[in-house]
GROMACS .gro file of C-alpha atoms in nm:
model
  198
    1SER     CA    1  -0.237 -13.103   3.302
    2ALA     CA    2  -0.270 -12.856   3.603
    3ILE     CA    3  -0.579 -12.831   3.825
    4GLY     CA    4  -0.621 -12.528   4.086
    5ALA     CA    5  -0.850 -12.454   4.329
    6VAL     CA    6  -0.968 -12.088   4.376
    7SER     CA    7  -1.205 -11.974   4.674
    8PRO     CA    8  -1.283 -11.593   4.624
    9PRO     CA    9  -1.383 -11.420   4.947
   10GLY     CA   10  -1.799 -11.435   4.954
   11GLY     CA   11  -1.780 -11.624   4.608
   12ASP     CA   12  -1.706 -11.291   4.459
   13PHE     CA   13  -1.556 -11.393   4.115
   14SER     CA   14  -1.427 -11.055   4.030
   15GLU     CA   15  -1.158 -10.999   4.287
   16PRO     CA   16  -0.810 -11.022   4.132
   17VAL     CA   17  -0.683 -11.366   4.215
   18THR     CA   18  -1.018 -11.521   4.094
   19GLN     CA   19  -0.987 -11.320   3.748
   20ASN     CA   20  -0.570 -11.406   3.708
   21THR     CA   21  -0.650 -11.769   3.762
   22LEU     CA   22  -0.942 -11.732   3.469
   23ARG     CA   23  -0.699 -11.592   3.249
   24ILE     CA   24  -0.486 -11.879   3.238
   25VAL     CA   25  -0.750 -12.153   3.234
   26THR     CA   26  -0.916 -12.319   2.949
   27CYS     CA   27  -1.140 -12.500   3.150
   28PHE     CA   28  -1.355 -12.354   3.487
   29TRP     CA   29  -1.601 -12.535   3.702
   30ALA     CA   30  -1.787 -12.275   3.899
   31LEU     CA   31  -1.910 -12.414   4.237
   32ASP     CA   32  -2.238 -12.239   4.371
   33ALA     CA   33  -2.306 -12.233   4.712
   34ASP     CA   34  -2.728 -12.143   4.610
   35LEU     CA   35  -2.734 -12.481   4.430
   36ALA     CA   36  -2.573 -12.657   4.712
   37GLU     CA   37  -2.814 -12.482   4.939
   38ARG     CA   38  -3.139 -12.620   4.698
   39ARG     CA   39  -2.928 -12.953   4.732
   40HIS     CA   40  -2.869 -12.942   4.347
   41PHE     CA   41  -2.582 -13.174   4.287
   42PRO     CA   42  -2.270 -13.153   4.133
   43SER     CA   43  -2.328 -12.786   4.270
   44ILE     CA   44  -2.160 -12.632   3.916
   45ASN     CA   45  -2.284 -12.325   3.782
   46TRP     CA   46  -2.342 -12.366   3.424
   47ASN     CA   47  -2.376 -11.968   3.359
   48GLU     CA   48  -2.017 -11.916   3.512
   49SER     CA   49  -1.855 -12.243   3.395
   50TYR     CA   50  -1.701 -12.284   3.068
   51SER     CA   51  -1.496 -12.499   2.874
   52LEU     CA   52  -1.272 -12.396   2.567
   53TYR     CA   53  -1.212 -12.731   2.472
   54THR     CA   54  -1.560 -12.781   2.301
   55GLU     CA   55  -1.392 -12.782   1.934
   56GLN     CA   56  -1.116 -12.984   1.980
   57LEU     CA   57  -1.355 -13.255   2.177
   58ASP     CA   58  -1.672 -13.195   1.924
   59PRO     CA   59  -1.494 -13.455   1.670
   60TRP     CA   60  -1.477 -13.732   1.942
   61TRP     CA   61  -1.826 -13.669   1.997
   62ARG     CA   62  -1.965 -13.679   1.676
   63GLU     CA   63  -1.773 -14.053   1.605
   64ASN     CA   64  -1.830 -14.205   1.939
   65VAL     CA   65  -2.195 -14.122   2.037
   66ASP     CA   66  -2.376 -13.957   1.767
   67GLU     CA   67  -2.323 -13.686   1.510
   68GLU     CA   68  -2.580 -13.463   1.665
   69TYR     CA   69  -2.406 -13.426   2.006
   70PRO     CA   70  -2.266 -13.083   1.962
   71GLU     CA   71  -2.572 -12.909   1.829
   72ILE     CA   72  -2.770 -13.047   2.080
   73ARG     CA   73  -2.540 -12.964   2.398
   74GLN     CA   74  -2.525 -12.622   2.213
   75TRP     CA   75  -2.941 -12.622   2.214
   76ALA     CA   76  -2.923 -12.675   2.581
   77VAL     CA   77  -2.648 -12.407   2.687
   78ASP     CA   78  -2.907 -12.181   2.431
   79VAL     CA   79  -3.183 -12.276   2.666
   80LEU     CA   80  -3.039 -12.254   3.020
   81ASP     CA   81  -2.900 -11.859   2.885
   82GLU     CA   82  -3.227 -11.801   2.820
   83GLU     CA   83  -3.395 -11.916   3.147
   84THR     CA   84  -3.171 -11.702   3.312
   85GLU     CA   85  -3.255 -11.382   3.164
   86LEU     CA   86  -3.627 -11.476   3.195
   87GLN     CA   87  -3.573 -11.548   3.560
   88GLU     CA   88  -3.493 -11.162   3.611
   89ILE     CA   89  -3.836 -11.083   3.452
   90VAL     CA   90  -4.014 -11.341   3.655
   91GLN     CA   91  -3.868 -11.212   3.988
   92LEU     CA   92  -3.982 -10.855   3.902
   93VAL     CA   93  -4.367 -10.950   3.733
   94GLY     CA   94  -4.392 -11.307   3.841
   95LYS     CA   95  -4.406 -11.627   3.610
   96ASP     CA   96  -4.790 -11.560   3.478
   97ALA     CA   97  -4.703 -11.239   3.296
   98LEU     CA   98  -4.453 -11.407   3.066
   99PRO     CA   99  -4.636 -11.492   2.746
  100ASP     CA  100  -4.673 -11.888   2.719
  101ASP     CA  101  -4.380 -11.947   2.522
  102GLN     CA  102  -4.169 -11.844   2.770
  103GLN     CA  103  -4.336 -12.006   3.012
  104LEU     CA  104  -4.278 -12.323   2.852
  105THR     CA  105  -3.903 -12.229   2.776
  106LEU     CA  106  -3.899 -12.243   3.157
  107GLU     CA  107  -4.056 -12.557   3.182
  108VAL     CA  108  -3.770 -12.674   2.917
  109ALA     CA  109  -3.496 -12.534   3.118
  110ARG     CA  110  -3.630 -12.677   3.430
  111TYR     CA  111  -3.602 -13.038   3.260
  112ILE     CA  112  -3.240 -12.952   3.132
  113ARG     CA  113  -3.165 -12.899   3.494
  114GLU     CA  114  -3.321 -13.131   3.703
  115GLY     CA  115  -3.336 -13.426   3.483
  116TRP     CA  116  -3.003 -13.403   3.312
  117LEU     CA  117  -2.779 -13.164   3.477
  118GLN     CA  118  -2.885 -13.270   3.846
  119GLN     CA  119  -2.697 -13.632   3.945
  120ASN     CA  120  -2.729 -13.843   4.277
  121ALA     CA  121  -2.373 -13.999   4.367
  122PHE     CA  122  -2.543 -14.218   4.651
  123HIS     CA  123  -2.789 -14.419   4.366
  124ASP     CA  124  -2.607 -14.727   4.198
  125VAL     CA  125  -2.731 -14.620   3.854
  126ASP     CA  126  -2.750 -14.252   3.862
  127THR     CA  127  -2.367 -14.210   4.027
  128TYR     CA  128  -2.250 -14.258   3.716
  129CYS     CA  129  -2.368 -14.150   3.315
  130GLU     CA  130  -2.209 -14.260   3.028
  131PRO     CA  131  -2.189 -14.038   2.721
  132GLU     CA  132  -2.415 -14.233   2.522
  133LYS     CA  133  -2.723 -14.228   2.805
  134THR     CA  134  -2.594 -13.815   2.856
  135TYR     CA  135  -2.680 -13.766   2.492
  136LEU     CA  136  -3.034 -13.989   2.493
  137MET     CA  137  -3.170 -13.787   2.797
  138LEU     CA  138  -3.065 -13.469   2.652
  139THR     CA  139  -3.273 -13.582   2.324
  140ALA     CA  140  -3.553 -13.717   2.510
  141ILE     CA  141  -3.596 -13.333   2.644
  142ARG     CA  142  -3.536 -13.183   2.333
  143HIS     CA  143  -3.831 -13.414   2.207
  144PHE     CA  144  -4.060 -13.277   2.443
  145ASN     CA  145  -3.899 -12.936   2.390
  146ASP     CA  146  -4.037 -12.967   1.980
  147GLU     CA  147  -4.354 -13.150   2.056
  148ALA     CA  148  -4.483 -12.908   2.304
  149PHE     CA  149  -4.380 -12.613   2.106
  150GLU     CA  150  -4.590 -12.760   1.828
  151ALA     CA  151  -4.898 -12.815   2.044
  152LEU     CA  152  -4.896 -12.437   2.154
  153GLU     CA  153  -4.864 -12.331   1.800
  154ALA     CA  154  -5.184 -12.569   1.741
  155GLY     CA  155  -5.335 -12.337   2.019
  156VAL     CA  156  -5.318 -12.544   2.347
  157PRO     CA  157  -5.286 -12.399   2.672
  158VAL     CA  158  -4.913 -12.424   2.821
  159GLU     CA  159  -5.034 -12.561   3.148
  160GLU     CA  160  -5.210 -12.865   2.987
  161ILE     CA  161  -4.891 -12.897   2.788
  162VAL     CA  162  -4.680 -12.914   3.121
  163ASP     CA  163  -4.927 -13.114   3.296
  164VAL     CA  164  -4.901 -13.460   3.068
  165ASP     CA  165  -4.822 -13.749   3.233
  166ALA     CA  166  -4.494 -13.821   3.011
  167ALA     CA  167  -4.310 -13.497   3.129
  168ALA     CA  168  -4.319 -13.541   3.472
  169ARG     CA  169  -4.052 -13.874   3.380
  170LEU     CA  170  -3.826 -13.673   3.219
  171ASN     CA  171  -3.696 -13.613   3.579
  172ARG     CA  172  -3.646 -13.995   3.623
  173MET     CA  173  -3.473 -14.053   3.356
  174ASN     CA  174  -3.134 -14.075   3.521
  175THR     CA  175  -3.242 -14.368   3.744
  176ALA     CA  176  -3.370 -14.558   3.462
  177GLU     CA  177  -3.151 -14.911   3.452
  178ALA     CA  178  -3.260 -14.976   3.102
  179TYR     CA  179  -3.215 -14.631   2.986
  180ASP     CA  180  -3.255 -14.713   2.609
  181ASP     CA  181  -3.558 -14.843   2.618
  182TYR     CA  182  -3.727 -14.610   2.877
  183ILE     CA  183  -3.622 -14.308   2.666
  184ASP     CA  184  -3.744 -14.463   2.337
  185GLU     CA  185  -4.094 -14.563   2.555
  186LEU     CA  186  -4.052 -14.172   2.684
  187LYS     CA  187  -4.067 -13.997   2.335
  188SER     CA  188  -4.335 -14.218   2.240
  189GLU     CA  189  -4.569 -14.154   2.527
  190ILE     CA  190  -4.496 -13.743   2.489
  191GLU     CA  191  -4.545 -13.747   2.126
  192ASP     CA  192  -4.860 -13.955   2.176
  193GLU     CA  193  -5.002 -13.735   2.476
  194LEU     CA  194  -4.925 -13.397   2.355
  195ARG     CA  195  -5.064 -13.474   1.999
  196GLU     CA  196  -5.387 -13.596   2.177
  197LEU     CA  197  -5.421 -13.230   2.295
  198TYR     CA  198  -5.501 -13.094   1.934
   0.00000   0.00000   0.00000
């Protein structure tokens, strides 16, 4: 294995040295100064970063963690991609101008960013995240997504959906010591609180 670091002037990934490096690497972590300024650590840009090893690793994830892991990982990537597209519209017309389903997608993406991707290396629990916990945290966010969109289809306003108490707890999963129990309980609360609205 070879690990290389490239620091393009001004963070410009299109400059020649960076482009030549990207042609030969099969895994790339793009560090992002904007994320660091917003205190989002690790500051790895999920839109620029990539790995060409996912297909080789998927059998391991299926066998050692869960059969559904590759599918749910791809779901998270798709949500973050959609958020990036929607943010361009939000900057032009504001979040309130978006349809309810797109506003809800932005909220789900926020939970993926803050509750799943963000990590505190100085916290006793959050400094490390085992594969099983990584998977379960993502299933909780997916569970919220599914229940929230069902509530939206039943006519519940998006403001009420994102305001349920259980939703805020999605951002605290990473610091839960007994994460299995915490996430099981959280899924039940999400289900109960959202279904009470319709």
